[in-house]
Short mmCIF file of C-alpha atoms and ligand atoms in Angstrom, two decimals:
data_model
loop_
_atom_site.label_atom_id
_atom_site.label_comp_id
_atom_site.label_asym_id
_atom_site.label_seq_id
_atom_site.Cartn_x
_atom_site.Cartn_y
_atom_site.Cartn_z
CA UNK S 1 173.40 168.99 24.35
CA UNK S 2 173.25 170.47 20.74
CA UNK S 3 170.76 168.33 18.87
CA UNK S 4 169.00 169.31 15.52
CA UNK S 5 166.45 168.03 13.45
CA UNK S 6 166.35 167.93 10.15
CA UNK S 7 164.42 165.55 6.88
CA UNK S 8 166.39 163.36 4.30
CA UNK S 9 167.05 160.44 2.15
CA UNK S 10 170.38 157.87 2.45
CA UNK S 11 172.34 158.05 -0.15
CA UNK S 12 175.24 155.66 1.03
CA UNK S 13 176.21 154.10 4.11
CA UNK S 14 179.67 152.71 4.78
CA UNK S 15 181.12 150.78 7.51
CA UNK S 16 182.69 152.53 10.48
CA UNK S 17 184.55 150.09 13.08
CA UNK S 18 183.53 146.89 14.70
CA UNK S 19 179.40 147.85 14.51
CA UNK S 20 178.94 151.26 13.49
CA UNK S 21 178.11 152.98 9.92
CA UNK S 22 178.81 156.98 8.63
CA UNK S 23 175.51 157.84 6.62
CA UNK S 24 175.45 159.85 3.70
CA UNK S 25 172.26 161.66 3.62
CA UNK S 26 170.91 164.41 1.47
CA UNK S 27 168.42 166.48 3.72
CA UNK S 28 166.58 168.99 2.77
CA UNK S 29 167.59 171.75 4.71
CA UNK S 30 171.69 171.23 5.61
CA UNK S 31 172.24 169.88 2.03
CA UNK S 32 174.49 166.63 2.08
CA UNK S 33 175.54 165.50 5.87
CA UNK S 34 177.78 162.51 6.89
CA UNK S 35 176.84 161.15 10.40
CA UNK S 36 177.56 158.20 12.50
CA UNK S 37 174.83 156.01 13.17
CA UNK S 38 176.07 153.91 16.66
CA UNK S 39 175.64 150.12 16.86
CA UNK S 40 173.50 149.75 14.15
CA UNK S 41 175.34 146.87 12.02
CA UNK S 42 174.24 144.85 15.35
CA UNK S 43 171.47 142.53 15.04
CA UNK S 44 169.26 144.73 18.11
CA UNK S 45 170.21 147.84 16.33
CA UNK S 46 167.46 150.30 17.78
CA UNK S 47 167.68 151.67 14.42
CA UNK S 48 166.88 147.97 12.42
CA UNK S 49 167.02 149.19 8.61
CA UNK S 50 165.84 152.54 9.19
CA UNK S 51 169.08 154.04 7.95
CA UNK S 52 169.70 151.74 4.54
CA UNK S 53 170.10 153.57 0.87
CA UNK S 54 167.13 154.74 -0.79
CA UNK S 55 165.43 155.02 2.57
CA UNK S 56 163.10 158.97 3.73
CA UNK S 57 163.77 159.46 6.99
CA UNK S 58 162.98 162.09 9.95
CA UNK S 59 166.27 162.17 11.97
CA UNK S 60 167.99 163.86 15.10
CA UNK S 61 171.21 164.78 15.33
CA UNK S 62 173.58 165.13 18.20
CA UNK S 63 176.24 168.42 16.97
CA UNK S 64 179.91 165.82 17.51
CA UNK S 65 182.74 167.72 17.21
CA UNK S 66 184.20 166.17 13.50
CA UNK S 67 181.10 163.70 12.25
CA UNK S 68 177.38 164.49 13.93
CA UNK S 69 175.81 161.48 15.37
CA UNK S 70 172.60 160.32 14.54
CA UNK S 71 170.27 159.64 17.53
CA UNK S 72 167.01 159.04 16.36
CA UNK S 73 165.52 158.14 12.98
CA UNK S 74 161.44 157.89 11.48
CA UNK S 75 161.10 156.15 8.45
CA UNK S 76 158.74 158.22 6.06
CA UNK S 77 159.21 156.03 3.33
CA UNK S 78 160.90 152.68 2.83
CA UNK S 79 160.69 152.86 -0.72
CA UNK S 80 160.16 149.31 -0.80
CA UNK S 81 158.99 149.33 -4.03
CA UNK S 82 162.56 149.73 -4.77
CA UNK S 83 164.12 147.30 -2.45
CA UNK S 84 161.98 144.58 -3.42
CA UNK S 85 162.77 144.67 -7.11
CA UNK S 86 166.46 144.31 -8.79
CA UNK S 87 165.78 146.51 -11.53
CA UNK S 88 164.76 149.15 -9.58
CA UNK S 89 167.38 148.77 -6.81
CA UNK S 90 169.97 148.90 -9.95
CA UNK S 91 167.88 152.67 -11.63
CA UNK S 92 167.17 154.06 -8.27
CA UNK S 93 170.95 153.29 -7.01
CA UNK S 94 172.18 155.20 -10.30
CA UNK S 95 170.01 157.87 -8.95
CA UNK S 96 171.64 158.04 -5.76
CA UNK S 97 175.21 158.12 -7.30
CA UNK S 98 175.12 160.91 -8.99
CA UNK S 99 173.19 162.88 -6.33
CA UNK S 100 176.03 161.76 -4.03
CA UNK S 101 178.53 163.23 -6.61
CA UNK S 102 176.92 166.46 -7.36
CA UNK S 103 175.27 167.35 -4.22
CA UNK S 104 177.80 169.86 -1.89
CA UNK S 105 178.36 168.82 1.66
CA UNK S 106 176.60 171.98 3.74
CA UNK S 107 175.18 173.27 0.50
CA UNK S 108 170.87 173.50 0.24
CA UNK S 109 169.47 172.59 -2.58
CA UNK S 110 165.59 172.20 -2.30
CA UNK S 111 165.42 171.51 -5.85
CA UNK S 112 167.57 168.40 -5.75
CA UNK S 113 166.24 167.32 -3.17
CA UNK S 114 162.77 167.53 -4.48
CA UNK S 115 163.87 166.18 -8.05
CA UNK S 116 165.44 162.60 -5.86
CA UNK S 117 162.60 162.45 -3.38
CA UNK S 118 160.07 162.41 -6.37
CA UNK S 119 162.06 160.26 -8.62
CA UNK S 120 162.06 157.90 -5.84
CA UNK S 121 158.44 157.85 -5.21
CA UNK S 122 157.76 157.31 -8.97
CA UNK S 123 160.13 154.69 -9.80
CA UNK S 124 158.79 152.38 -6.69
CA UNK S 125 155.42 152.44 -8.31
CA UNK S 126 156.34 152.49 -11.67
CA UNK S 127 155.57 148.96 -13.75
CA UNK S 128 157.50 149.69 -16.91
CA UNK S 129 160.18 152.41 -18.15
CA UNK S 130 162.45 152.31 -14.82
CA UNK S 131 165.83 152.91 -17.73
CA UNK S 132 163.47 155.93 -19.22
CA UNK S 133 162.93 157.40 -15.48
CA UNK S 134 166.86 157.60 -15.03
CA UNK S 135 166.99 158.59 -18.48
CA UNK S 136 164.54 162.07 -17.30
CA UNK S 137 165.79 162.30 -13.83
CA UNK S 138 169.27 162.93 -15.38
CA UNK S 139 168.21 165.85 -18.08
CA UNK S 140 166.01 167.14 -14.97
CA UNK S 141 169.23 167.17 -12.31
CA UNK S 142 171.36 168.94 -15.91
CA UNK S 143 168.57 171.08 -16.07
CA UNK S 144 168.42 172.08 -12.49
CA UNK S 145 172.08 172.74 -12.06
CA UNK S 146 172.19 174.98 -14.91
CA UNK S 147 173.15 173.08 -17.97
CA UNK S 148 169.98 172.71 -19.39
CA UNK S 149 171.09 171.25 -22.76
CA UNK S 150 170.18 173.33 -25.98
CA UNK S 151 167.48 171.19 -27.85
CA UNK S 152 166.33 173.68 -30.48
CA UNK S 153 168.99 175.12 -32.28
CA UNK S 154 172.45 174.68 -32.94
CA UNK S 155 174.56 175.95 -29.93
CA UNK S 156 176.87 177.55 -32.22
CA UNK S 157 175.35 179.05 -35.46
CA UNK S 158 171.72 179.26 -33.55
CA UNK S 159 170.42 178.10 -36.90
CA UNK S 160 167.81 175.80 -36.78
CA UNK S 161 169.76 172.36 -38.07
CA UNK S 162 168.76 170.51 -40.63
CA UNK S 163 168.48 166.04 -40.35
CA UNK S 164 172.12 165.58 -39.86
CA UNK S 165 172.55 166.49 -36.20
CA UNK S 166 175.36 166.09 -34.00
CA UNK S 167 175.46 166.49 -29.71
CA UNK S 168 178.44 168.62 -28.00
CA UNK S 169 179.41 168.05 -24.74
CA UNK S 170 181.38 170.72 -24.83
CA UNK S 171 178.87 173.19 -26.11
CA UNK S 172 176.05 171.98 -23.81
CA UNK S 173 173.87 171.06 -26.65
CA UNK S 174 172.95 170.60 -30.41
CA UNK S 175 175.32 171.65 -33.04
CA UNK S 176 174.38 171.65 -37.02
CA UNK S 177 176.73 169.60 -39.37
CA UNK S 178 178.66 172.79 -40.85
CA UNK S 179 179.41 173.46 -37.13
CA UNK S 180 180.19 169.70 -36.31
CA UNK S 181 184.29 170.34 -37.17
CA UNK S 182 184.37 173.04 -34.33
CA UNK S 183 183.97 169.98 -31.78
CA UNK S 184 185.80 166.51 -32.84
CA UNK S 185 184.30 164.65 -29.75
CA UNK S 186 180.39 165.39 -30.69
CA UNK S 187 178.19 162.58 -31.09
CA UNK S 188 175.90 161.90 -33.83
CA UNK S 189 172.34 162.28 -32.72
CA UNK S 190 168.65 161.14 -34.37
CA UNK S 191 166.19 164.05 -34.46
CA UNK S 192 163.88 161.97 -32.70
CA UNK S 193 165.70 161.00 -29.55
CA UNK S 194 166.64 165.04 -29.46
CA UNK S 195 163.02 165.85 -29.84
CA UNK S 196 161.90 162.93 -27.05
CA UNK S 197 164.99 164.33 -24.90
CA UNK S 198 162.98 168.04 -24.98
CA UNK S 199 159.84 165.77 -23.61
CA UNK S 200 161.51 164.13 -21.22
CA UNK S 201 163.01 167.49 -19.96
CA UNK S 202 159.04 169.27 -19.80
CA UNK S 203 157.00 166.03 -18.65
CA UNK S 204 156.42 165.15 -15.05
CA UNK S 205 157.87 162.56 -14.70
CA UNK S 206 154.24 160.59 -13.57
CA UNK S 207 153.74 160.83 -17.18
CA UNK S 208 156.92 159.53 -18.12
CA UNK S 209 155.87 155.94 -16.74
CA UNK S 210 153.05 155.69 -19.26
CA UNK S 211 155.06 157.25 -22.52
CA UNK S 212 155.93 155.05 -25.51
CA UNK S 213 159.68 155.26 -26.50
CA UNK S 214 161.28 152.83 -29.21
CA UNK S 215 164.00 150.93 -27.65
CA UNK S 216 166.38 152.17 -29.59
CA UNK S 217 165.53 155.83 -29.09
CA UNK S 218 165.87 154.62 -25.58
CA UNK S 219 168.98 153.10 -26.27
CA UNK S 220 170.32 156.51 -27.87
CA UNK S 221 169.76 158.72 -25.07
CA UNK S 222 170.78 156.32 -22.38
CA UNK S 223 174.18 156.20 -24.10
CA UNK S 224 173.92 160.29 -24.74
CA UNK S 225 172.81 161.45 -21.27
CA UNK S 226 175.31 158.56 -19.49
CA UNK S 227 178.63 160.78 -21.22
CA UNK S 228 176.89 164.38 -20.93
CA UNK S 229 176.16 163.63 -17.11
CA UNK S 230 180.09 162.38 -17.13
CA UNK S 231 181.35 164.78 -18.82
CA UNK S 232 179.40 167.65 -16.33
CA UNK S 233 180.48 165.50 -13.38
CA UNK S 234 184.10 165.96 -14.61
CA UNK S 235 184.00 169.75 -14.89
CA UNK S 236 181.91 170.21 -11.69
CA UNK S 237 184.64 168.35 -9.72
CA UNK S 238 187.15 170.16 -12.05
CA UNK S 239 185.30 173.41 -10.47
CA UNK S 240 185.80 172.56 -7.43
CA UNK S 241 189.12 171.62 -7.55
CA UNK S 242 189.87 174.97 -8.60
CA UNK S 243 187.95 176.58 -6.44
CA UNK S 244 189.49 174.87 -3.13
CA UNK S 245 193.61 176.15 -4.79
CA UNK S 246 192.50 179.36 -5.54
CA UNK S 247 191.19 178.94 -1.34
CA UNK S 248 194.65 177.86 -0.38
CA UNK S 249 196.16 180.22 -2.45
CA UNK S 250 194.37 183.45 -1.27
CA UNK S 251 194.98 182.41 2.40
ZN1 ZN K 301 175.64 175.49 -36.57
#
């Protein structure tokens, strides 16, 4: 029999057939898997919730020949901080999404994986800020997969800007107000939610439960990093797209 082991955290589950569910987890060594986990929508489920969203899990896998099947699972971590709380449930699950949508079937990322499992852990302890957690845990994933946004300077000119500020999507960053024409869909943006968005990129995010941000700063960045993750999303599956033609067409 061809089992493996391997670590991760459910991103998704979805119903397969009269009692079963495929699992979308994001382990840290085989990147994203699907599996089947048998029998568990029954009520004696030898796996009881051990394989719900959210949850950090030890599993083995049986190798099937499409989807592999899950066979045993440890709980590391409930999060039940999470579970227990609608708020968080509603942050964390925002989390999950967009791991789910970035992360590559087969493709290791440690550093994803690292950035969700922590995330995780701070937003079931955390009493205040859960919006400002997504809020860093989004410019942390951009930051991770390369499009660190540029903060400093304007991504055009590379002059520092002066108060009037504007955010391109398409440039990955600040541009200055002379520059603003060269992108028609740029955003104004406050100097202080840019400057908090440079904190919230080099804080830990332990120290992003305690910090102090005006709502509508918070408001203002929420908005900003909820089109700048879309807009990435769009040219990463855009990417890939590509990538899977050029596939078929080389073949
Ligand atoms: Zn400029």
């Amino acid at each position: 029999m061809s089992l493996y082991k391997t670590r991760g955290i459910v991103l998704r589950t979805h119903k397969l057939g009269e009692s079963d569910r495929i699992i979308t987890i994001l382990t840290n060594y085989y990147g994203k898997i699907g599996a089947v986990a048998k029998g568990v929508r029954k009520t004696k489920s030898k796996f009881g919730s051990r394989l719900e969203p959210f949850t950090h899990v030890d599993l083995v896998l049986y190798k099937g020949r499409n989807l592999d099947i899950v066979t045993q699972a440890e709980i590391i971590n409930a999060f039940s901080g999470i579970r227990d709380n609608f708020d968080r449930i509603t942050y964390g699950s925002a989390m999950l999404d967009l791991v789910n949508k970035v992360s590559v079937e087969g493709e290791r990322d440690i550093a994803l994986y690292n950035l969700l499992l922590k995330s995780l852990d701070v937003l079931s302890r955390a009493k205040k800020n859960f919006r400002l957690l997504l809020i860093a845990f989004d410019i942390k994933l951009m930051a991770i997969s390369g499009f660190m946004p540029k903060l400093g300077h304007c991504a055009l000119c590379k002059k520092k800007p002066g108060a009037k500020l504007h955010f391109s999507f398409e440039w990955g960053g600040i541009i200055c107000d002379e520059c603003s024409p060269a992108d028609k869909n740029s955003i104004i943006a406050t100097p202080t939610a840019i400057e908090t968005l440079s904190r919230l990129i080099r804080l830990p995010l332990n120290d992003i439960v305690d910090l102090d941000v005006i709502a509508l700063v918070e408001d203002e960045l929420y908005l900003l990093m909820r089109d700048y993750v879309g807009y990435y999303v769009q040219a990463r599956l855009k990417s890939r797209e590509c990538l899977s033609q050029f596939i078929a067409h080389s073949r």
